[in-house]
Amino acid sequence: MALSDLLYPDNPKRKKELIHLHQKLLECMSTNFRATNELVGVLNEHLGCTISHIQMRESSTVKENCDIIIQVMSEIQHQVQKIDSDMKEKLEPVLYQKLYDIKEPELEKIAIAQKVFSIILGEATSTAGMVAIKLLGSNLLTFTVSKLIGLLAQIGASVLGGISITIIGLGIEMILHAILGAVERNELLTAVRSYEKHLAEFKAASEKYQRAIHEVTSLVRQQVQ
C-alpha cells in the first residue's frame, strides 16, 4: 500500500471515483463527436456546406480533442450565421422577418427558405428549407453550441486537458498515473471534485446539444421517408 493511502484512507475510493469520472468524460466527448458529424453531414448534403467530419484522436490529449471539436463547432456557428446573412440579403425585409415570427406557419417559412437556397445552390429541396429554418429558429446557435464551446475550452485549460484519452483500456495503476501526473496523491479529493464539477456541467450541455441535433436529423429522416 502506498504511504499516501495510509495517510489518507479514503484515497482508494477516490482513485476509483477519478477513473470512473474520466471514463464518463471521454464517453460524453465521444458522443458529441458522433452527434457533430451527424449535423455536419446534414449541412453538407442539404445546404451545400463543406465542413470536414471529425474523429477523436486516441493518441492525443483531452485538450487536443477539445480543440478539434471546438473548431468544427465554430465552423457550424459560422455557417448558420451565413445562412441568416443570405436570407437577410436576398429577401425583402417583410419576408425576412417572417422567418423569425413564431406566429407564421412553419410550412410558409420553409417555402421562403427553399426559394433562397434555390437561388444560392441552383436547386434546393424542401429539406434544405426545413433544415435552415430549424437551425435559425432553435437555440442550437444562440445558446447550446456557445455553451458547449465554453465548457470544452475550460476542460482543455484545466488539469484534465493534459491527460491522454488512450488510457481507457489500461490497468488501474497506469490510469491513475496518467490522470494524476504531477498531482500529488494526497490531492486526490481536489482532483475528484474538479472532475465532478466539469463533468456535471459538460454532460448537461452535451445532452442539450445532442437533443438539438437529433431534432434536425430526425426531421431530415422523416422528410426523406
CSV table of C-alpha atoms in Angstrom, one decimal:
chain,number,residue,atom,x,y,z
A,1,MET,CA,0.0,0.0,0.0
A,2,ALA,CA,1.3,3.5,-0.9
A,3,LEU,CA,2.3,5.8,2.0
A,4,SER,CA,-0.3,8.3,0.8
A,5,ASP,CA,-3.0,5.7,1.1
A,6,LEU,CA,-2.0,5.1,4.7
A,7,LEU,CA,-2.1,8.8,5.4
A,8,TYR,CA,-5.3,9.3,3.5
A,9,PRO,CA,-7.5,6.2,4.0
A,10,ASP,CA,-10.1,7.5,1.5
A,11,ASN,CA,-7.6,7.5,-1.3
A,12,PRO,CA,-8.5,4.1,-2.8
A,13,LYS,CA,-12.2,5.1,-3.1
A,14,ARG,CA,-11.2,8.4,-4.6
A,15,LYS,CA,-9.0,6.7,-7.1
A,16,LYS,CA,-11.9,4.6,-8.3
A,17,GLU,CA,-14.1,7.7,-8.5
A,18,LEU,CA,-11.4,9.5,-10.5
A,19,ILE,CA,-11.2,6.7,-13.1
A,20,HIS,CA,-15.0,6.5,-13.3
A,21,LEU,CA,-15.3,10.2,-13.9
A,22,HIS,CA,-12.6,10.2,-16.5
A,23,GLN,CA,-14.2,7.4,-18.4
A,24,LYS,CA,-17.6,9.2,-18.3
A,25,LEU,CA,-16.0,12.4,-19.6
A,26,LEU,CA,-14.5,10.5,-22.6
A,27,GLU,CA,-17.8,8.8,-23.3
A,28,CYS,CA,-19.5,12.1,-23.3
A,29,MET,CA,-16.9,13.6,-25.7
A,30,SER,CA,-17.2,10.6,-28.0
A,31,THR,CA,-21.0,11.0,-28.2
A,32,ASN,CA,-20.5,14.7,-29.0
A,33,PHE,CA,-18.1,13.8,-31.8
A,34,ARG,CA,-20.7,11.5,-33.3
A,35,ALA,CA,-23.6,14.0,-33.0
A,36,THR,CA,-21.5,16.7,-34.5
A,37,ASN,CA,-20.7,14.6,-37.5
A,38,GLU,CA,-24.4,13.9,-38.0
A,39,LEU,CA,-25.1,17.6,-38.1
A,40,VAL,CA,-22.1,18.2,-40.4
A,41,GLY,CA,-23.5,15.5,-42.8
A,42,VAL,CA,-26.9,17.2,-42.9
A,43,LEU,CA,-25.3,20.7,-43.5
A,44,ASN,CA,-23.1,19.4,-46.3
A,45,GLU,CA,-25.7,17.3,-48.1
A,46,HIS,CA,-28.7,19.8,-47.9
A,47,LEU,CA,-27.2,23.2,-47.5
A,48,GLY,CA,-24.1,23.0,-49.7
A,49,CYS,CA,-21.6,23.3,-46.8
A,50,THR,CA,-18.1,21.8,-47.0
A,51,ILE,CA,-17.4,21.1,-43.3
A,52,SER,CA,-14.9,18.3,-42.6
A,53,HIS,CA,-16.0,15.4,-40.4
A,54,ILE,CA,-14.0,14.9,-37.2
A,55,GLN,CA,-12.7,11.9,-35.3
A,56,MET,CA,-11.4,11.5,-31.8
A,57,ARG,CA,-7.6,11.1,-31.7
A,58,GLU,CA,-6.7,8.3,-29.3
A,59,SER,CA,-3.1,9.3,-29.3
A,60,SER,CA,-3.9,12.9,-28.3
A,61,THR,CA,-4.8,14.6,-25.1
A,62,VAL,CA,-8.2,15.7,-23.8
A,63,LYS,CA,-7.3,19.3,-24.7
A,64,GLU,CA,-6.3,18.4,-28.2
A,65,ASN,CA,-9.6,16.6,-28.8
A,66,CYS,CA,-11.5,19.5,-27.2
A,67,ASP,CA,-9.8,21.8,-29.7
A,68,ILE,CA,-10.8,19.6,-32.6
A,69,ILE,CA,-14.5,19.7,-31.7
A,70,ILE,CA,-14.4,23.4,-30.8
A,71,GLN,CA,-13.0,24.1,-34.3
A,72,VAL,CA,-15.9,22.3,-36.1
A,73,MET,CA,-18.5,23.8,-33.8
A,74,SER,CA,-17.2,27.2,-34.6
A,75,GLU,CA,-17.5,26.4,-38.3
A,76,ILE,CA,-21.1,25.3,-37.7
A,77,GLN,CA,-21.8,28.6,-36.0
A,78,HIS,CA,-20.2,30.5,-38.9
A,79,GLN,CA,-22.4,28.5,-41.4
A,80,VAL,CA,-25.6,29.2,-39.5
A,81,GLN,CA,-24.7,32.9,-39.3
A,82,LYS,CA,-24.0,32.8,-43.1
A,83,ILE,CA,-27.5,31.3,-43.7
A,84,ASP,CA,-29.0,34.2,-41.8
A,85,SER,CA,-27.0,36.7,-43.7
A,86,ASP,CA,-28.0,35.1,-47.1
A,87,MET,CA,-31.7,35.2,-46.0
A,88,LYS,CA,-31.4,38.9,-45.0
A,89,GLU,CA,-29.6,39.8,-48.2
A,90,LYS,CA,-31.9,38.1,-50.7
A,91,LEU,CA,-35.3,38.5,-49.0
A,92,GLU,CA,-37.5,41.6,-48.7
A,93,PRO,CA,-37.5,42.8,-45.1
A,94,VAL,CA,-41.0,41.6,-44.6
A,95,LEU,CA,-40.2,38.1,-45.7
A,96,TYR,CA,-37.1,38.0,-43.7
A,97,GLN,CA,-39.0,39.0,-40.5
A,98,LYS,CA,-41.5,36.2,-41.2
A,99,LEU,CA,-38.7,33.6,-40.7
A,100,TYR,CA,-38.4,34.6,-37.1
A,101,ASP,CA,-42.1,35.3,-36.4
A,102,ILE,CA,-43.4,32.5,-34.2
A,103,LYS,CA,-46.9,33.2,-35.4
A,104,GLU,CA,-46.0,32.4,-39.0
A,105,PRO,CA,-46.8,28.8,-40.3
A,106,GLU,CA,-43.8,26.6,-40.4
A,107,LEU,CA,-44.5,25.5,-44.0
A,108,GLU,CA,-44.5,29.1,-45.2
A,109,LYS,CA,-41.1,29.7,-43.6
A,110,ILE,CA,-39.7,26.6,-45.2
A,111,ALA,CA,-41.0,27.6,-48.6
A,112,ILE,CA,-39.3,31.0,-48.2
A,113,ALA,CA,-36.0,29.5,-47.2
A,114,GLN,CA,-36.2,27.0,-50.0
A,115,LYS,CA,-36.5,29.8,-52.6
A,116,VAL,CA,-33.4,31.4,-51.2
A,117,PHE,CA,-31.4,28.2,-51.3
A,118,SER,CA,-32.6,27.5,-54.9
A,119,ILE,CA,-31.0,30.8,-55.9
A,120,ILE,CA,-27.8,30.1,-54.0
A,121,LEU,CA,-27.4,26.4,-54.9
A,122,GLY,CA,-29.2,26.5,-58.3
A,123,GLU,CA,-31.6,23.8,-56.9
A,124,ALA,CA,-32.9,23.0,-53.5
A,125,THR,CA,-35.4,20.7,-51.9
A,126,SER,CA,-37.9,21.4,-49.2
A,127,THR,CA,-35.5,19.6,-46.9
A,128,ALA,CA,-32.9,22.4,-47.3
A,129,GLY,CA,-35.5,25.0,-46.3
A,130,MET,CA,-36.6,22.9,-43.4
A,131,VAL,CA,-33.1,22.4,-42.1
A,132,ALA,CA,-32.4,26.1,-42.5
A,133,ILE,CA,-35.5,27.1,-40.5
A,134,LYS,CA,-34.8,24.6,-37.8
A,135,LEU,CA,-31.3,25.9,-37.3
A,136,LEU,CA,-32.3,29.6,-37.4
A,137,GLY,CA,-35.2,29.1,-35.1
A,138,SER,CA,-33.6,26.8,-32.5
A,139,ASN,CA,-31.2,27.6,-29.7
A,140,LEU,CA,-28.5,25.5,-31.3
A,141,LEU,CA,-26.5,28.6,-32.3
A,142,THR,CA,-27.6,31.1,-29.8
A,143,PHE,CA,-27.0,29.1,-26.6
A,144,THR,CA,-26.2,25.4,-26.9
A,145,VAL,CA,-23.1,25.4,-29.1
A,146,SER,CA,-21.8,28.6,-27.5
A,147,LYS,CA,-22.2,27.0,-24.0
A,148,LEU,CA,-20.5,23.8,-25.1
A,149,ILE,CA,-17.6,25.6,-26.7
A,150,GLY,CA,-17.0,27.5,-23.5
A,151,LEU,CA,-17.1,24.3,-21.4
A,152,LEU,CA,-14.7,22.5,-23.8
A,153,ALA,CA,-12.3,25.4,-23.5
A,154,GLN,CA,-12.5,25.2,-19.7
A,155,ILE,CA,-11.8,21.5,-19.7
A,156,GLY,CA,-8.9,21.9,-22.1
A,157,ALA,CA,-7.4,24.6,-20.0
A,158,SER,CA,-7.8,22.7,-16.7
A,159,VAL,CA,-5.6,19.9,-15.2
A,160,LEU,CA,-7.8,17.5,-17.2
A,161,GLY,CA,-6.6,18.9,-20.5
A,162,GLY,CA,-3.1,17.3,-20.5
A,163,ILE,CA,-4.5,13.7,-19.9
A,164,SER,CA,-4.3,11.3,-22.9
A,165,ILE,CA,-7.5,9.7,-24.0
A,166,THR,CA,-5.8,6.4,-24.7
A,167,ILE,CA,-6.0,5.2,-21.1
A,168,ILE,CA,-9.4,3.6,-21.1
A,169,GLY,CA,-8.0,0.1,-21.8
A,170,LEU,CA,-5.1,0.4,-19.3
A,171,GLY,CA,-4.8,-1.1,-15.8
A,172,ILE,CA,-5.9,0.9,-12.8
A,173,GLU,CA,-2.4,2.0,-11.7
A,174,MET,CA,-1.5,3.1,-15.2
A,175,ILE,CA,-4.8,5.0,-15.5
A,176,LEU,CA,-4.1,6.7,-12.2
A,177,HIS,CA,-0.5,7.6,-13.2
A,178,ALA,CA,-1.8,9.1,-16.5
A,179,ILE,CA,-4.6,11.1,-14.8
A,180,LEU,CA,-2.6,12.4,-11.8
A,181,GLY,CA,0.7,13.2,-13.5
A,182,ALA,CA,2.2,15.9,-11.3
A,183,VAL,CA,-0.7,15.9,-9.0
A,184,GLU,CA,0.2,14.6,-5.5
A,185,ARG,CA,-1.8,11.7,-4.4
A,186,ASN,CA,-2.9,13.5,-1.3
A,187,GLU,CA,-4.7,15.9,-3.6
A,188,LEU,CA,-7.0,13.2,-5.0
A,189,LEU,CA,-10.0,14.8,-3.4
A,190,THR,CA,-9.4,18.1,-5.2
A,191,ALA,CA,-8.9,16.2,-8.4
A,192,VAL,CA,-12.2,14.3,-7.9
A,193,ARG,CA,-14.1,17.5,-7.1
A,194,SER,CA,-12.7,19.2,-10.2
A,195,TYR,CA,-13.7,16.3,-12.4
A,196,GLU,CA,-17.2,16.2,-10.9
A,197,LYS,CA,-17.8,19.9,-11.5
A,198,HIS,CA,-16.6,19.8,-15.1
A,199,LEU,CA,-18.4,16.6,-15.9
A,200,ALA,CA,-21.7,17.7,-14.5
A,201,GLU,CA,-21.7,20.9,-16.5
A,202,PHE,CA,-20.3,19.3,-19.6
A,203,LYS,CA,-22.8,16.4,-19.5
A,204,ALA,CA,-25.8,18.7,-19.1
A,205,ALA,CA,-24.7,21.0,-22.0
A,206,SER,CA,-23.9,17.9,-24.1
A,207,GLU,CA,-27.3,16.4,-23.7
A,208,LYS,CA,-28.9,19.7,-24.8
A,209,TYR,CA,-26.6,19.9,-27.8
A,210,GLN,CA,-27.3,16.3,-28.8
A,211,ARG,CA,-31.1,16.8,-28.5
A,212,ALA,CA,-30.9,19.9,-30.7
A,213,ILE,CA,-29.0,17.9,-33.3
A,214,HIS,CA,-31.4,15.0,-33.0
A,215,GLU,CA,-34.3,17.3,-33.7
A,216,VAL,CA,-32.7,18.4,-37.0
A,217,THR,CA,-31.6,15.0,-38.2
A,218,SER,CA,-34.8,13.2,-37.3
A,219,LEU,CA,-36.8,15.8,-39.3
A,220,VAL,CA,-34.5,15.1,-42.2
A,221,ARG,CA,-35.0,11.4,-42.0
A,222,GLN,CA,-38.8,11.8,-41.8
A,223,GLN,CA,-38.6,14.1,-44.9
A,224,VAL,CA,-36.6,11.5,-46.9
A,225,GLN,CA,-39.0,8.7,-46.0
